[in-house]
PDB file of C-alpha atoms in Angstrom:
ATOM      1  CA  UNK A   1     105.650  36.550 104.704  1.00 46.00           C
ATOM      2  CA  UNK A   2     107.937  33.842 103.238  1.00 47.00           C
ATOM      3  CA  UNK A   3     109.560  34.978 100.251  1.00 46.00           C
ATOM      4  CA  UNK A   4     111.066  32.164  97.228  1.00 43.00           C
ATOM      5  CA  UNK A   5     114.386  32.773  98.678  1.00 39.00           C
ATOM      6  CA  UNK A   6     113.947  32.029 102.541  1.00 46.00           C
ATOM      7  CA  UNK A   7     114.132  28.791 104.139  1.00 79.00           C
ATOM      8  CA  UNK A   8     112.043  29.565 106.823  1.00 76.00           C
ATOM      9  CA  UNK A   9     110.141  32.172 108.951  1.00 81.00           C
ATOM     10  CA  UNK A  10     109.385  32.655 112.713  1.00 83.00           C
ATOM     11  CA  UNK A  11     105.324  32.615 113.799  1.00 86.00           C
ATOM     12  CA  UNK A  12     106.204  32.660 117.618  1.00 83.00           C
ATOM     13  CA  UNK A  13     109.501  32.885 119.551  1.00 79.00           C
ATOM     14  CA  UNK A  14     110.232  31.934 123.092  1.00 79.00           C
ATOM     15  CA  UNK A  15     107.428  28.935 123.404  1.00 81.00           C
ATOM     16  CA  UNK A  16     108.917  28.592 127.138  1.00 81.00           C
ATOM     17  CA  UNK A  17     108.389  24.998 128.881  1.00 76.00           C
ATOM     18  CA  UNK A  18     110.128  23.084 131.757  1.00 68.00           C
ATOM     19  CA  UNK A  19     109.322  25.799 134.531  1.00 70.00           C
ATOM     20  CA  UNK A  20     110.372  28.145 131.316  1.00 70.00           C
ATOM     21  CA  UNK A  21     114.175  26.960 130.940  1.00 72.00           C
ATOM     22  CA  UNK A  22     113.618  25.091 127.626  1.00 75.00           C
ATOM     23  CA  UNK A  23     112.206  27.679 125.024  1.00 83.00           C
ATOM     24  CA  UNK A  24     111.050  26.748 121.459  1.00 84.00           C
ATOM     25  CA  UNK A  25     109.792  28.322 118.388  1.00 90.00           C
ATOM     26  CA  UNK A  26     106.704  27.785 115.724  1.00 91.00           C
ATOM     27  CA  UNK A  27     108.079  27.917 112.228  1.00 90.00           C
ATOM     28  CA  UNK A  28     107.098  27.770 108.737  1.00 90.00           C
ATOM     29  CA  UNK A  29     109.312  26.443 106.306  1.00 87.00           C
ATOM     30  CA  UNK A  30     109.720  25.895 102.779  1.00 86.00           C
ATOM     31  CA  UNK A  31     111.430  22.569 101.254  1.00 81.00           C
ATOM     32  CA  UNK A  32     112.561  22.448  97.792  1.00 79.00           C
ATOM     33  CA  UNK A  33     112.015  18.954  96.724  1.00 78.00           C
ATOM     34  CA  UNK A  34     114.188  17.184  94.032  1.00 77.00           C
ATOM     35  CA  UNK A  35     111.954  17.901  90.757  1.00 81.00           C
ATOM     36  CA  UNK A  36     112.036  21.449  91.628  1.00 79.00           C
ATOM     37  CA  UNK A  37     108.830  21.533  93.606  1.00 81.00           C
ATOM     38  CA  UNK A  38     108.607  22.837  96.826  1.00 82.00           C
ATOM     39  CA  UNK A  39     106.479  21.654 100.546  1.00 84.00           C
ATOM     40  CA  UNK A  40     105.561  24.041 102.721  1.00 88.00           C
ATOM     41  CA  UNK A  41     105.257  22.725 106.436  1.00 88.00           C
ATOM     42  CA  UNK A  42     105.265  24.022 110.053  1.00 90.00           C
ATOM     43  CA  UNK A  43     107.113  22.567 112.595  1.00 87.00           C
ATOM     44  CA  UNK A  44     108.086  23.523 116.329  1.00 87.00           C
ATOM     45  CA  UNK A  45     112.149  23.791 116.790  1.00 83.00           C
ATOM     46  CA  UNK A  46     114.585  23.684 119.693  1.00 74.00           C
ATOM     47  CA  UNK A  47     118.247  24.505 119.758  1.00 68.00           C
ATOM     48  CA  UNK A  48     118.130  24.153 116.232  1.00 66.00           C
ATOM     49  CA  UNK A  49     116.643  20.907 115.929  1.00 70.00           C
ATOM     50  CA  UNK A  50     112.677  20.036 114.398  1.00 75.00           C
ATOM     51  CA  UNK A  51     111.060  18.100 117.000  1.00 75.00           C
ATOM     52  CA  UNK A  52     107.624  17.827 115.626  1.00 80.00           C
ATOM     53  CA  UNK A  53     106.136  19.087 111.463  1.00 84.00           C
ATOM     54  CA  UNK A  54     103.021  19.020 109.858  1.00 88.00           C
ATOM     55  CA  UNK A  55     101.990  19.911 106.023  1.00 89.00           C
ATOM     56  CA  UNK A  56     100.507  23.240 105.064  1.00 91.00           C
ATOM     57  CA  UNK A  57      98.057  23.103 102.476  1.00 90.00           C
ATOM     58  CA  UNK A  58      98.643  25.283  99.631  1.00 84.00           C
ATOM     59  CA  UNK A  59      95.420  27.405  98.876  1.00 83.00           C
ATOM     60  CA  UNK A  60      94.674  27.517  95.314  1.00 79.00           C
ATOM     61  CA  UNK A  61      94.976  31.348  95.150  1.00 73.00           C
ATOM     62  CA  UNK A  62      98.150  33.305  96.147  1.00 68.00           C
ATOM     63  CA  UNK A  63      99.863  36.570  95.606  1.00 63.00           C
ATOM     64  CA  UNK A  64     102.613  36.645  93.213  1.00 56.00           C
ATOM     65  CA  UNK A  65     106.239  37.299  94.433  1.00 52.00           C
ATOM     66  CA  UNK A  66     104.968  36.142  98.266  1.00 58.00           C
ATOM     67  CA  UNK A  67     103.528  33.597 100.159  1.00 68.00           C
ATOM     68  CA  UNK A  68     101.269  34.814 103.218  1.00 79.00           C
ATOM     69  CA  UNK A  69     101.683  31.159 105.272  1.00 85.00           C
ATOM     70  CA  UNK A  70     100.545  32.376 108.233  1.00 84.00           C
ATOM     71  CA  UNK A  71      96.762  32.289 106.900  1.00 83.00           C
ATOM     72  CA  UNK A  72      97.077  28.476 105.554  1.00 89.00           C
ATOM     73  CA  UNK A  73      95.857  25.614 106.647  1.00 90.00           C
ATOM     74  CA  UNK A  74      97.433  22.951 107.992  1.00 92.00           C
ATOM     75  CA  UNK A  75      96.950  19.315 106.390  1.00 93.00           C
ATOM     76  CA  UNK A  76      95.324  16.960 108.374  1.00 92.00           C
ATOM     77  CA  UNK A  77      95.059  14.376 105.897  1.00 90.00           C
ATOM     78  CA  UNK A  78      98.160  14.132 105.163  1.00 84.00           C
ATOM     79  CA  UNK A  79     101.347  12.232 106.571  1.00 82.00           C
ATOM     80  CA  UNK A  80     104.140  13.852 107.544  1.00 77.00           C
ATOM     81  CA  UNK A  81     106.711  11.296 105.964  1.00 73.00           C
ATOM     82  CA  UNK A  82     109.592  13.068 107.440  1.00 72.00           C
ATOM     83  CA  UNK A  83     108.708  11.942 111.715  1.00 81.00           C
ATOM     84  CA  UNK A  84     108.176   9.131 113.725  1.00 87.00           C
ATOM     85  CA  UNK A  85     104.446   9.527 113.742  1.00 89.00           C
ATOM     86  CA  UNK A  86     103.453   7.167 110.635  1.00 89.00           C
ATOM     87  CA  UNK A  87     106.010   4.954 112.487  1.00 93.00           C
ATOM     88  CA  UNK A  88     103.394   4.950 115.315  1.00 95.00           C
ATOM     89  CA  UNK A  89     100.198   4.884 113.575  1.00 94.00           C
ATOM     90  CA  UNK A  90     101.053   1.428 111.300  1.00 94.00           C
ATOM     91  CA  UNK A  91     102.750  -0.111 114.556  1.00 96.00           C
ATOM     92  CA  UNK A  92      98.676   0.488 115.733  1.00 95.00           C
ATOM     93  CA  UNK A  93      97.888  -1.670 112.997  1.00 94.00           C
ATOM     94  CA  UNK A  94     100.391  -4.115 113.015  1.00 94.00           C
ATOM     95  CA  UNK A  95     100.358  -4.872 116.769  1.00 93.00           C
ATOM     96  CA  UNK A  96      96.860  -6.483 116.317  1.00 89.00           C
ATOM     97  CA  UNK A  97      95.273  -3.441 118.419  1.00 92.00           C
ATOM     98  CA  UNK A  98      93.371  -2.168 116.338  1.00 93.00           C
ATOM     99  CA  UNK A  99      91.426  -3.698 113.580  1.00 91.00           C
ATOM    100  CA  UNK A 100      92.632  -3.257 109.894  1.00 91.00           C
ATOM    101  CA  UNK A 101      90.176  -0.686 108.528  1.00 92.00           C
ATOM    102  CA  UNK A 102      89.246   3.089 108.306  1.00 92.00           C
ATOM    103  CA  UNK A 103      86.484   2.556 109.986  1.00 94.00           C
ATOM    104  CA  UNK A 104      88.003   0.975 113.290  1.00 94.00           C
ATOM    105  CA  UNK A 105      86.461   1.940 116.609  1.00 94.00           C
ATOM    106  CA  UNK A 106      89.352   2.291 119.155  1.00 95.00           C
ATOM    107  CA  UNK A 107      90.137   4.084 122.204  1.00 95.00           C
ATOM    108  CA  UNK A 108      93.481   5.950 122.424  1.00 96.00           C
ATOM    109  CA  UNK A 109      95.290   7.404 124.955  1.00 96.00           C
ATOM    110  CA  UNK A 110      98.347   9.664 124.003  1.00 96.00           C
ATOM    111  CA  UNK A 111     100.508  10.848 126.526  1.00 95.00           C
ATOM    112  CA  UNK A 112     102.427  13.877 125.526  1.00 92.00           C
ATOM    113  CA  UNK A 113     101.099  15.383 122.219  1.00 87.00           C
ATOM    114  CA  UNK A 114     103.587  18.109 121.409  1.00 80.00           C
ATOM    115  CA  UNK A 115     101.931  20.434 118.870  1.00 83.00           C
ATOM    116  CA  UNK A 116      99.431  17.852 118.399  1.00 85.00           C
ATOM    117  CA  UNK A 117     100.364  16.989 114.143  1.00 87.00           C
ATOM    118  CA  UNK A 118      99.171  12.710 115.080  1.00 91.00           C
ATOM    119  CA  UNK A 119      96.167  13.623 117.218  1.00 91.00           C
ATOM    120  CA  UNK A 120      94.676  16.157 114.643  1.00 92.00           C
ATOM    121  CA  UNK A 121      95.389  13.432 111.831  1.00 93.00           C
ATOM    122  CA  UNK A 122      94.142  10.449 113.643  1.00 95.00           C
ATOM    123  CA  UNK A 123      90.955  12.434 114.420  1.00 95.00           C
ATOM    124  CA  UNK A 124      90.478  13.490 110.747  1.00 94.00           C
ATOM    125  CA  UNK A 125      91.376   9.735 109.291  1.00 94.00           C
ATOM    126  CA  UNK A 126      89.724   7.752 111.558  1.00 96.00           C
ATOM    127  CA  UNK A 127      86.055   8.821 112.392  1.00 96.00           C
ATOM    128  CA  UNK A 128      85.636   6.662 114.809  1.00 97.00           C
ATOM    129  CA  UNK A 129      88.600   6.890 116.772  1.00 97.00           C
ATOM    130  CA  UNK A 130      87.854   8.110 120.608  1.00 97.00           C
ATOM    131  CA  UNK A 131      91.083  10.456 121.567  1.00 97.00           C
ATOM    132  CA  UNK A 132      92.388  10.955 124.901  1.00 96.00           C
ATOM    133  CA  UNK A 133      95.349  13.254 124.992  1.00 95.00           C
ATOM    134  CA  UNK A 134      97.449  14.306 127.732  1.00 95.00           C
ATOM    135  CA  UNK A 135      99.737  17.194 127.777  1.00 92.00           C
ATOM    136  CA  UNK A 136     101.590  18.627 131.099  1.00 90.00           C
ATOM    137  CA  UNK A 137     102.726  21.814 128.710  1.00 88.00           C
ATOM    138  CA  UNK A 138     100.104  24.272 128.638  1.00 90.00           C
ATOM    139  CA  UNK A 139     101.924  26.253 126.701  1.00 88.00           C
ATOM    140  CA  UNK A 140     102.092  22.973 123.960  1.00 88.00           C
ATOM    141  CA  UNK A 141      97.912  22.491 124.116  1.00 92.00           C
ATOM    142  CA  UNK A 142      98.075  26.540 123.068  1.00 91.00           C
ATOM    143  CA  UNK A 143     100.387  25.869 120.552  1.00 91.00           C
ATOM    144  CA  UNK A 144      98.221  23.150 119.193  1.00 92.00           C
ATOM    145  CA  UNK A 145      95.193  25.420 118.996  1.00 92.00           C
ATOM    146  CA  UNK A 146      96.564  28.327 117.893  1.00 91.00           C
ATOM    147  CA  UNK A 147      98.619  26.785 115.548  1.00 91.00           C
ATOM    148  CA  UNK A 148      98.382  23.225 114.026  1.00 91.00           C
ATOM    149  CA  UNK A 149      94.580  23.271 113.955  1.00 92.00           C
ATOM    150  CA  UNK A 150      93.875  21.198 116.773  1.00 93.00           C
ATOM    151  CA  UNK A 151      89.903  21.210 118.240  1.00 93.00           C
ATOM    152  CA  UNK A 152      87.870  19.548 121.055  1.00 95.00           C
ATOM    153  CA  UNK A 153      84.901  17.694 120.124  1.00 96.00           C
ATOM    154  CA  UNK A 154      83.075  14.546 121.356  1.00 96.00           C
ATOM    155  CA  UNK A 155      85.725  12.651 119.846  1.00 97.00           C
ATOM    156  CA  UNK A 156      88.506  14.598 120.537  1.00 96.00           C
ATOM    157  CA  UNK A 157      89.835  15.896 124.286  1.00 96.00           C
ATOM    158  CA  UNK A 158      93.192  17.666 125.703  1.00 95.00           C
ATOM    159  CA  UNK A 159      94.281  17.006 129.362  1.00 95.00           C
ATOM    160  CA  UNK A 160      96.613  18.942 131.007  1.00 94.00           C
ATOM    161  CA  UNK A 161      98.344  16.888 133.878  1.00 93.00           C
ATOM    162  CA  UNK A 162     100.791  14.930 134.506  1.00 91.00           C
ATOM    163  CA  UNK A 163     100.847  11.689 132.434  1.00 91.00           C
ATOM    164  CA  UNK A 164     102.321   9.522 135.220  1.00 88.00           C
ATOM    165  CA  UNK A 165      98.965  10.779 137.626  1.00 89.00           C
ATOM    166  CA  UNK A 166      96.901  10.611 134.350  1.00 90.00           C
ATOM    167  CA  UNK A 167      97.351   6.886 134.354  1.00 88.00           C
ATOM    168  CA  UNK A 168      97.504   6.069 137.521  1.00 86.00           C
ATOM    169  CA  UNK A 169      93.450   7.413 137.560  1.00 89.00           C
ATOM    170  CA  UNK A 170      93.175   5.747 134.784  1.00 88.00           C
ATOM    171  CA  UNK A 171      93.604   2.582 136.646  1.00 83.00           C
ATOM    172  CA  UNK A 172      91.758   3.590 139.891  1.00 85.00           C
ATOM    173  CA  UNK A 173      88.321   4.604 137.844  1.00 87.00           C
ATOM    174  CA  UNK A 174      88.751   1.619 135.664  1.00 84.00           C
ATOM    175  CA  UNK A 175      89.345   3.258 132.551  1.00 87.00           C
ATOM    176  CA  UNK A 176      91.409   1.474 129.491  1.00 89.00           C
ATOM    177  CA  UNK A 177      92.448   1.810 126.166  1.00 92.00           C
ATOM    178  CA  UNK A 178      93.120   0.325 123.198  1.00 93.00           C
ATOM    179  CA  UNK A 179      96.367   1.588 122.310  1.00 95.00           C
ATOM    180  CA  UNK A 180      98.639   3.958 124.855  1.00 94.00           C
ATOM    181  CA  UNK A 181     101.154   5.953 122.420  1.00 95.00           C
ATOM    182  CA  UNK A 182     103.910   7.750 125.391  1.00 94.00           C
ATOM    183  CA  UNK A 183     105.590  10.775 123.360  1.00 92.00           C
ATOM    184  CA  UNK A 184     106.299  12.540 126.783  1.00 89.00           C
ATOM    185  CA  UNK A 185     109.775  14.001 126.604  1.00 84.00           C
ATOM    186  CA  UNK A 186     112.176  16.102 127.811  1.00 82.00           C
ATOM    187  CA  UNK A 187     114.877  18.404 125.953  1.00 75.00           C
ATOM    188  CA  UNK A 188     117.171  18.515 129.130  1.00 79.00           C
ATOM    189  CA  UNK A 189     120.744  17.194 127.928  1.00 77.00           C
ATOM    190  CA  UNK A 190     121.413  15.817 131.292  1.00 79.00           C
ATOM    191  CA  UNK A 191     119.389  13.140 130.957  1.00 84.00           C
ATOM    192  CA  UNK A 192     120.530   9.734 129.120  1.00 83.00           C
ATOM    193  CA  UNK A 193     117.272   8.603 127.185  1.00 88.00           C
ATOM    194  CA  UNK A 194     115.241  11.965 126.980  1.00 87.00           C
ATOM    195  CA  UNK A 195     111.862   9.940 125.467  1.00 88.00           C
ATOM    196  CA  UNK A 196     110.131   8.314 127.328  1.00 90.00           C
ATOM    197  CA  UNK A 197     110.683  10.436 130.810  1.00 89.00           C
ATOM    198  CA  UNK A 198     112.485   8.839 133.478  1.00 85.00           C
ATOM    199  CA  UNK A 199     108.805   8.361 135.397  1.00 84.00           C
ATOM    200  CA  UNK A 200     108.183   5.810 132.439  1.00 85.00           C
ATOM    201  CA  UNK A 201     111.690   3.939 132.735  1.00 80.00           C
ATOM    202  CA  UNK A 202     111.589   3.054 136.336  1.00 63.00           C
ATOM    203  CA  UNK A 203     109.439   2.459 138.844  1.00 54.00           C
ATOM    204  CA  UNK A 204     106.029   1.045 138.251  1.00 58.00           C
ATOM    205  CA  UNK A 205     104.563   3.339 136.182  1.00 56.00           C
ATOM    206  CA  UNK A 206     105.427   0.915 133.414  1.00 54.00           C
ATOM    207  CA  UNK A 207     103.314  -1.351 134.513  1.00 57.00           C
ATOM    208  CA  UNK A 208     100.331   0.104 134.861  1.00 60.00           C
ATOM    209  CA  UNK A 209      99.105   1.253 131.021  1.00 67.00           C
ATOM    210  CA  UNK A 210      95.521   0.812 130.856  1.00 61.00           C
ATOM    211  CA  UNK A 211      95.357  -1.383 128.236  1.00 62.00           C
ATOM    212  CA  UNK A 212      91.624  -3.664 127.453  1.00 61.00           C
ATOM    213  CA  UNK A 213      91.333  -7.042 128.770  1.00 55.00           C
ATOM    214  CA  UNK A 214      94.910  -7.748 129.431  1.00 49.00           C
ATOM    215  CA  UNK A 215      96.693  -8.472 132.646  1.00 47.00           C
ATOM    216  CA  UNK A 216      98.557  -5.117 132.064  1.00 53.00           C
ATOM    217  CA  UNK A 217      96.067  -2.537 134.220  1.00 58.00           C
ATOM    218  CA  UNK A 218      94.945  -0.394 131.121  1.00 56.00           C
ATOM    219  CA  UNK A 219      94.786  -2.029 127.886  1.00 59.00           C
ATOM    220  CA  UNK A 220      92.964  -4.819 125.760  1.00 56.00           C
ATOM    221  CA  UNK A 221      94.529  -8.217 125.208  1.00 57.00           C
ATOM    222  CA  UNK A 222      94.784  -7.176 122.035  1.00 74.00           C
ATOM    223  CA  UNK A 223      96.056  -3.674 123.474  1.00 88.00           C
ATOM    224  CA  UNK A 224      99.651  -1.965 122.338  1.00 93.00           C
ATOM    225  CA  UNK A 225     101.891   0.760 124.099  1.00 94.00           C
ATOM    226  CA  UNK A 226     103.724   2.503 121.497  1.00 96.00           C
ATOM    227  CA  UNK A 227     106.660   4.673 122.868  1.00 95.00           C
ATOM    228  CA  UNK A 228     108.609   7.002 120.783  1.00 93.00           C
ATOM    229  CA  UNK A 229     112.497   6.315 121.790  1.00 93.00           C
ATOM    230  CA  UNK A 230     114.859   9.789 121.790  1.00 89.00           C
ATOM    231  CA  UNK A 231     118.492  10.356 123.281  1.00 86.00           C
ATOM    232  CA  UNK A 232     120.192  13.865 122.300  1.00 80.00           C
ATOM    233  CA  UNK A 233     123.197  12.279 123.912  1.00 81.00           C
ATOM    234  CA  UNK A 234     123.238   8.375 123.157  1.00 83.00           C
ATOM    235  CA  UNK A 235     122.856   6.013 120.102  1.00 85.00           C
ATOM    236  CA  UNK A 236     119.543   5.569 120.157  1.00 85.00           C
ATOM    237  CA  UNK A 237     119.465   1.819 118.948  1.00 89.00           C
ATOM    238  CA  UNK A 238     120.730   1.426 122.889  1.00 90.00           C
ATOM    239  CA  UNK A 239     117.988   3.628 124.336  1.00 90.00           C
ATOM    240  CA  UNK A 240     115.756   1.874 122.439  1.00 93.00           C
ATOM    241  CA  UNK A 241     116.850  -1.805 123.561  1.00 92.00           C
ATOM    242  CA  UNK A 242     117.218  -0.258 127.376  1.00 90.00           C
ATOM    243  CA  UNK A 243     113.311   0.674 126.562  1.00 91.00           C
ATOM    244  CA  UNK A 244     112.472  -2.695 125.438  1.00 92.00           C
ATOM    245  CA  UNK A 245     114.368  -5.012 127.985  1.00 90.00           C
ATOM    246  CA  UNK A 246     112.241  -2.854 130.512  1.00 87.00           C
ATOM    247  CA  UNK A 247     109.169  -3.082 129.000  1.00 89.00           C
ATOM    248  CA  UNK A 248     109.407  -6.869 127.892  1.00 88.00           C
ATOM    249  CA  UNK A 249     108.982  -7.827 131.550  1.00 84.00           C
ATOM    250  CA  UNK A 250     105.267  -7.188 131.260  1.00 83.00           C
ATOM    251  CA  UNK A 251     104.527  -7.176 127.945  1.00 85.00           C
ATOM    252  CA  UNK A 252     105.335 -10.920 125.983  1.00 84.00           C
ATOM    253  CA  UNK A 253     106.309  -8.897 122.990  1.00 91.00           C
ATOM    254  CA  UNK A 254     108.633  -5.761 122.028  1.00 93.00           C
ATOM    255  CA  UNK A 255     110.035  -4.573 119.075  1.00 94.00           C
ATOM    256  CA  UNK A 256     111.726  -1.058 117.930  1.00 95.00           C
ATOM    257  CA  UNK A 257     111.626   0.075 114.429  1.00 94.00           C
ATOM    258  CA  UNK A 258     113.907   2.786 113.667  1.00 90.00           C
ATOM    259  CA  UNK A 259     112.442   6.327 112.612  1.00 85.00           C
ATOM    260  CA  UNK A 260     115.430   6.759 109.758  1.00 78.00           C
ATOM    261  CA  UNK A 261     113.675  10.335 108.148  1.00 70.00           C
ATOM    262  CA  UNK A 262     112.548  11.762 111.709  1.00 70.00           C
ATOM    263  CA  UNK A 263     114.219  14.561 113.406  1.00 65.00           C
ATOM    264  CA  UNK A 264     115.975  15.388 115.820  1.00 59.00           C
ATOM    265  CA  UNK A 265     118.793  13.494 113.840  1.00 52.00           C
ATOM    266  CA  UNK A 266     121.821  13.870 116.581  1.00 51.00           C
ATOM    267  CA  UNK A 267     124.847  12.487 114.977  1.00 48.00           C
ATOM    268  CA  UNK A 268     123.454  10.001 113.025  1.00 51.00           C
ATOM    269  CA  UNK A 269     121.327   9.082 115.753  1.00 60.00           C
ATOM    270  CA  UNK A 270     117.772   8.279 114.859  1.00 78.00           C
ATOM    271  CA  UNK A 271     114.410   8.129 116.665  1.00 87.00           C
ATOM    272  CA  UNK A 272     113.263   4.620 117.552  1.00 93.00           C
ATOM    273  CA  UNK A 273     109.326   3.710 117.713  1.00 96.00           C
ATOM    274  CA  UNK A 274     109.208   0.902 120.223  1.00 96.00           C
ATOM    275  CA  UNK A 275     105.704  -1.247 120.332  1.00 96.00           C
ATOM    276  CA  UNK A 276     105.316  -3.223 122.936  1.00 93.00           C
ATOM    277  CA  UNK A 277     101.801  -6.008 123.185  1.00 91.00           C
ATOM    278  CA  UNK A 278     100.812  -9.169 125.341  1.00 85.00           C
ATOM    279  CA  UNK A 279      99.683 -11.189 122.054  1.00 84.00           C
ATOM    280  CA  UNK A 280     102.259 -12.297 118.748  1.00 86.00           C
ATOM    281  CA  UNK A 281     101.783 -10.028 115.380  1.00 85.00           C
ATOM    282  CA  UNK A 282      98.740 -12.077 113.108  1.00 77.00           C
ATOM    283  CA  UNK A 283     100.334 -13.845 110.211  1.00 82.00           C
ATOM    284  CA  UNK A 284     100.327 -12.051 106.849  1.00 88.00           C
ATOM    285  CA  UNK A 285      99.302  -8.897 108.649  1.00 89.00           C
ATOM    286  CA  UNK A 286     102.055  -6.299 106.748  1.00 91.00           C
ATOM    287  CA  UNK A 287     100.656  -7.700 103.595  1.00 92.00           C
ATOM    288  CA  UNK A 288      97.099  -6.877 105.068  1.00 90.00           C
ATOM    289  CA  UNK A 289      98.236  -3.668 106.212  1.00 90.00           C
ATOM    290  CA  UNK A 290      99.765  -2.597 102.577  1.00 91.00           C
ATOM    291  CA  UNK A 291      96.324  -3.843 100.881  1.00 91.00           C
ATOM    292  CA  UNK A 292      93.802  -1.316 102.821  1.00 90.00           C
ATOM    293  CA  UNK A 293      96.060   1.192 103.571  1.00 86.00           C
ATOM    294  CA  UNK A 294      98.901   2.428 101.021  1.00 77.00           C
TER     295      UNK A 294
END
């Protein structure tokens, strides 16, 4: 139970990933807003820090003095404003990948899908949209499930294996995507840039994304990878331009767009969604964008 007084409550401790060294927690939270209102979201934390949220919906009946969260729904529909994630799904948009409508059919790969708050709302806004997801985490793809209403359906599909392998068979069967979104991370403090993994930094993995009709192995020409940028120990305006002068080698065109309301905030330090495509943004297309979509 969350009572008016508490800021949040625990719905499972000791989420264990990495071989179990890095454990996290499912929470539900309550945030008063500034006309005295209040949002109600979940959200999975580690070492203090909110790493991924999504909306509860508030059902129109509840017990006085109480709130029983536990039993609510989350909200699909909505966007969590306070993430990276909406970051991601206009960069989609504005890349040219996908075409500028509800309607769109597109096929999208994401590798890494934490608790799964973008795949559930991309499945329930887009009814066309063909999802791929890959998740090494078991533990995560329960999470999802059990937690932040995430299903299987024709439409719809969880993987769990390595994302590196995952698109290297990509390549070999001759599979490819529309847009690849990489949101595969890692909460070790060792590292320097801790999204995207190292795999996805050096090597060639980078230069394989499946992307449709392009000379980049799995994606279209029109095709985007979108790559949420994270350092717990650096500025991430640097991660994000080592990222992009990386990237830019095979892709003609990279830009990062800072994630100024997303967690985990470290220092000042923001999230950075880097989009990365072979063809230049259309003309006018942020005006187009704002006309069918806000």
């Amino acid at each position: 139970m969350i009572k008016s007084a508490r800021t949040y409550v625990c719905r499972e401790a000791n989420v264990c990933l990495e071989n179990g060294t890095k454990c996290t927690e499912v929470r539900d939270n309550v945030l008063k807003i500034s006309d005295g209102s209040y949002e109600f979201f979940r959200s999975v934390y580690y070492d203090r820090a909110e790493h991924t949220s999504m909306t509860l919906k508030i059902p129109d009946k509840i017990y006085e003095g109480y709130l029983d969260t536990k039993k609510w729904e989350v909200d699909k529909k909505t966007r969590v404003t306070h993430c990276y994630t909406p970051i991601m799904i206009e960069e989609m948009f504005l890349s040219g990948a996908v075409e500028m409508t509800h309607d769109a059919k597109a096929d999208i790969l994401l590798i890494g899908m934490g608790a799964g708050y973008l795949n559930s709302h991309l499945h329930f806004a887009y009814p066309k949209f063909n999802i791929t997801s890959v998740e090494i985490e078991p533990e995560m793809v329960r999470v999802a499930r059990d937690w932040f209403g995430f299903v299987e359906d024709e439409r719809q599909r969880a993987i769990v294996m390595d994302g590196a392998k995952m698109v290297e068979m990509a390549v070999e069967e001759g599979h490819k995507y529309d847009v690849v979104i990489l949101d595969a991370c890692t909460l070790d403090l060792a590292v320097g840039v801790n999204c995207p993994l190292k795999v996805y930094q050096f090597g060639e993995n980078y230069k394989l994304f499946p992307l449709k009709s392009s000379t980049v192995p799995i994606s279209n020409y029109s095709g985007a990878v979108i790559i949420n940028v994270i350092s717990l120990v650096l500025d991430t305006v640097q991660a994000a331009n080592q990222v992009t002068k990386l990237y830019i080698q095979v892709f003609d065109n990279c830009r990062a767009k800072p994630a100024p309301l997303s967690p985990p905030n470290i220092c000042g330090s923001f999230p950075q969604v880097v989009t990365c495509a072979k063809q230049d943004r259309p003309e006018g297309v942020v005006e187009q964008y704002d006309a069918v979509f806000r």
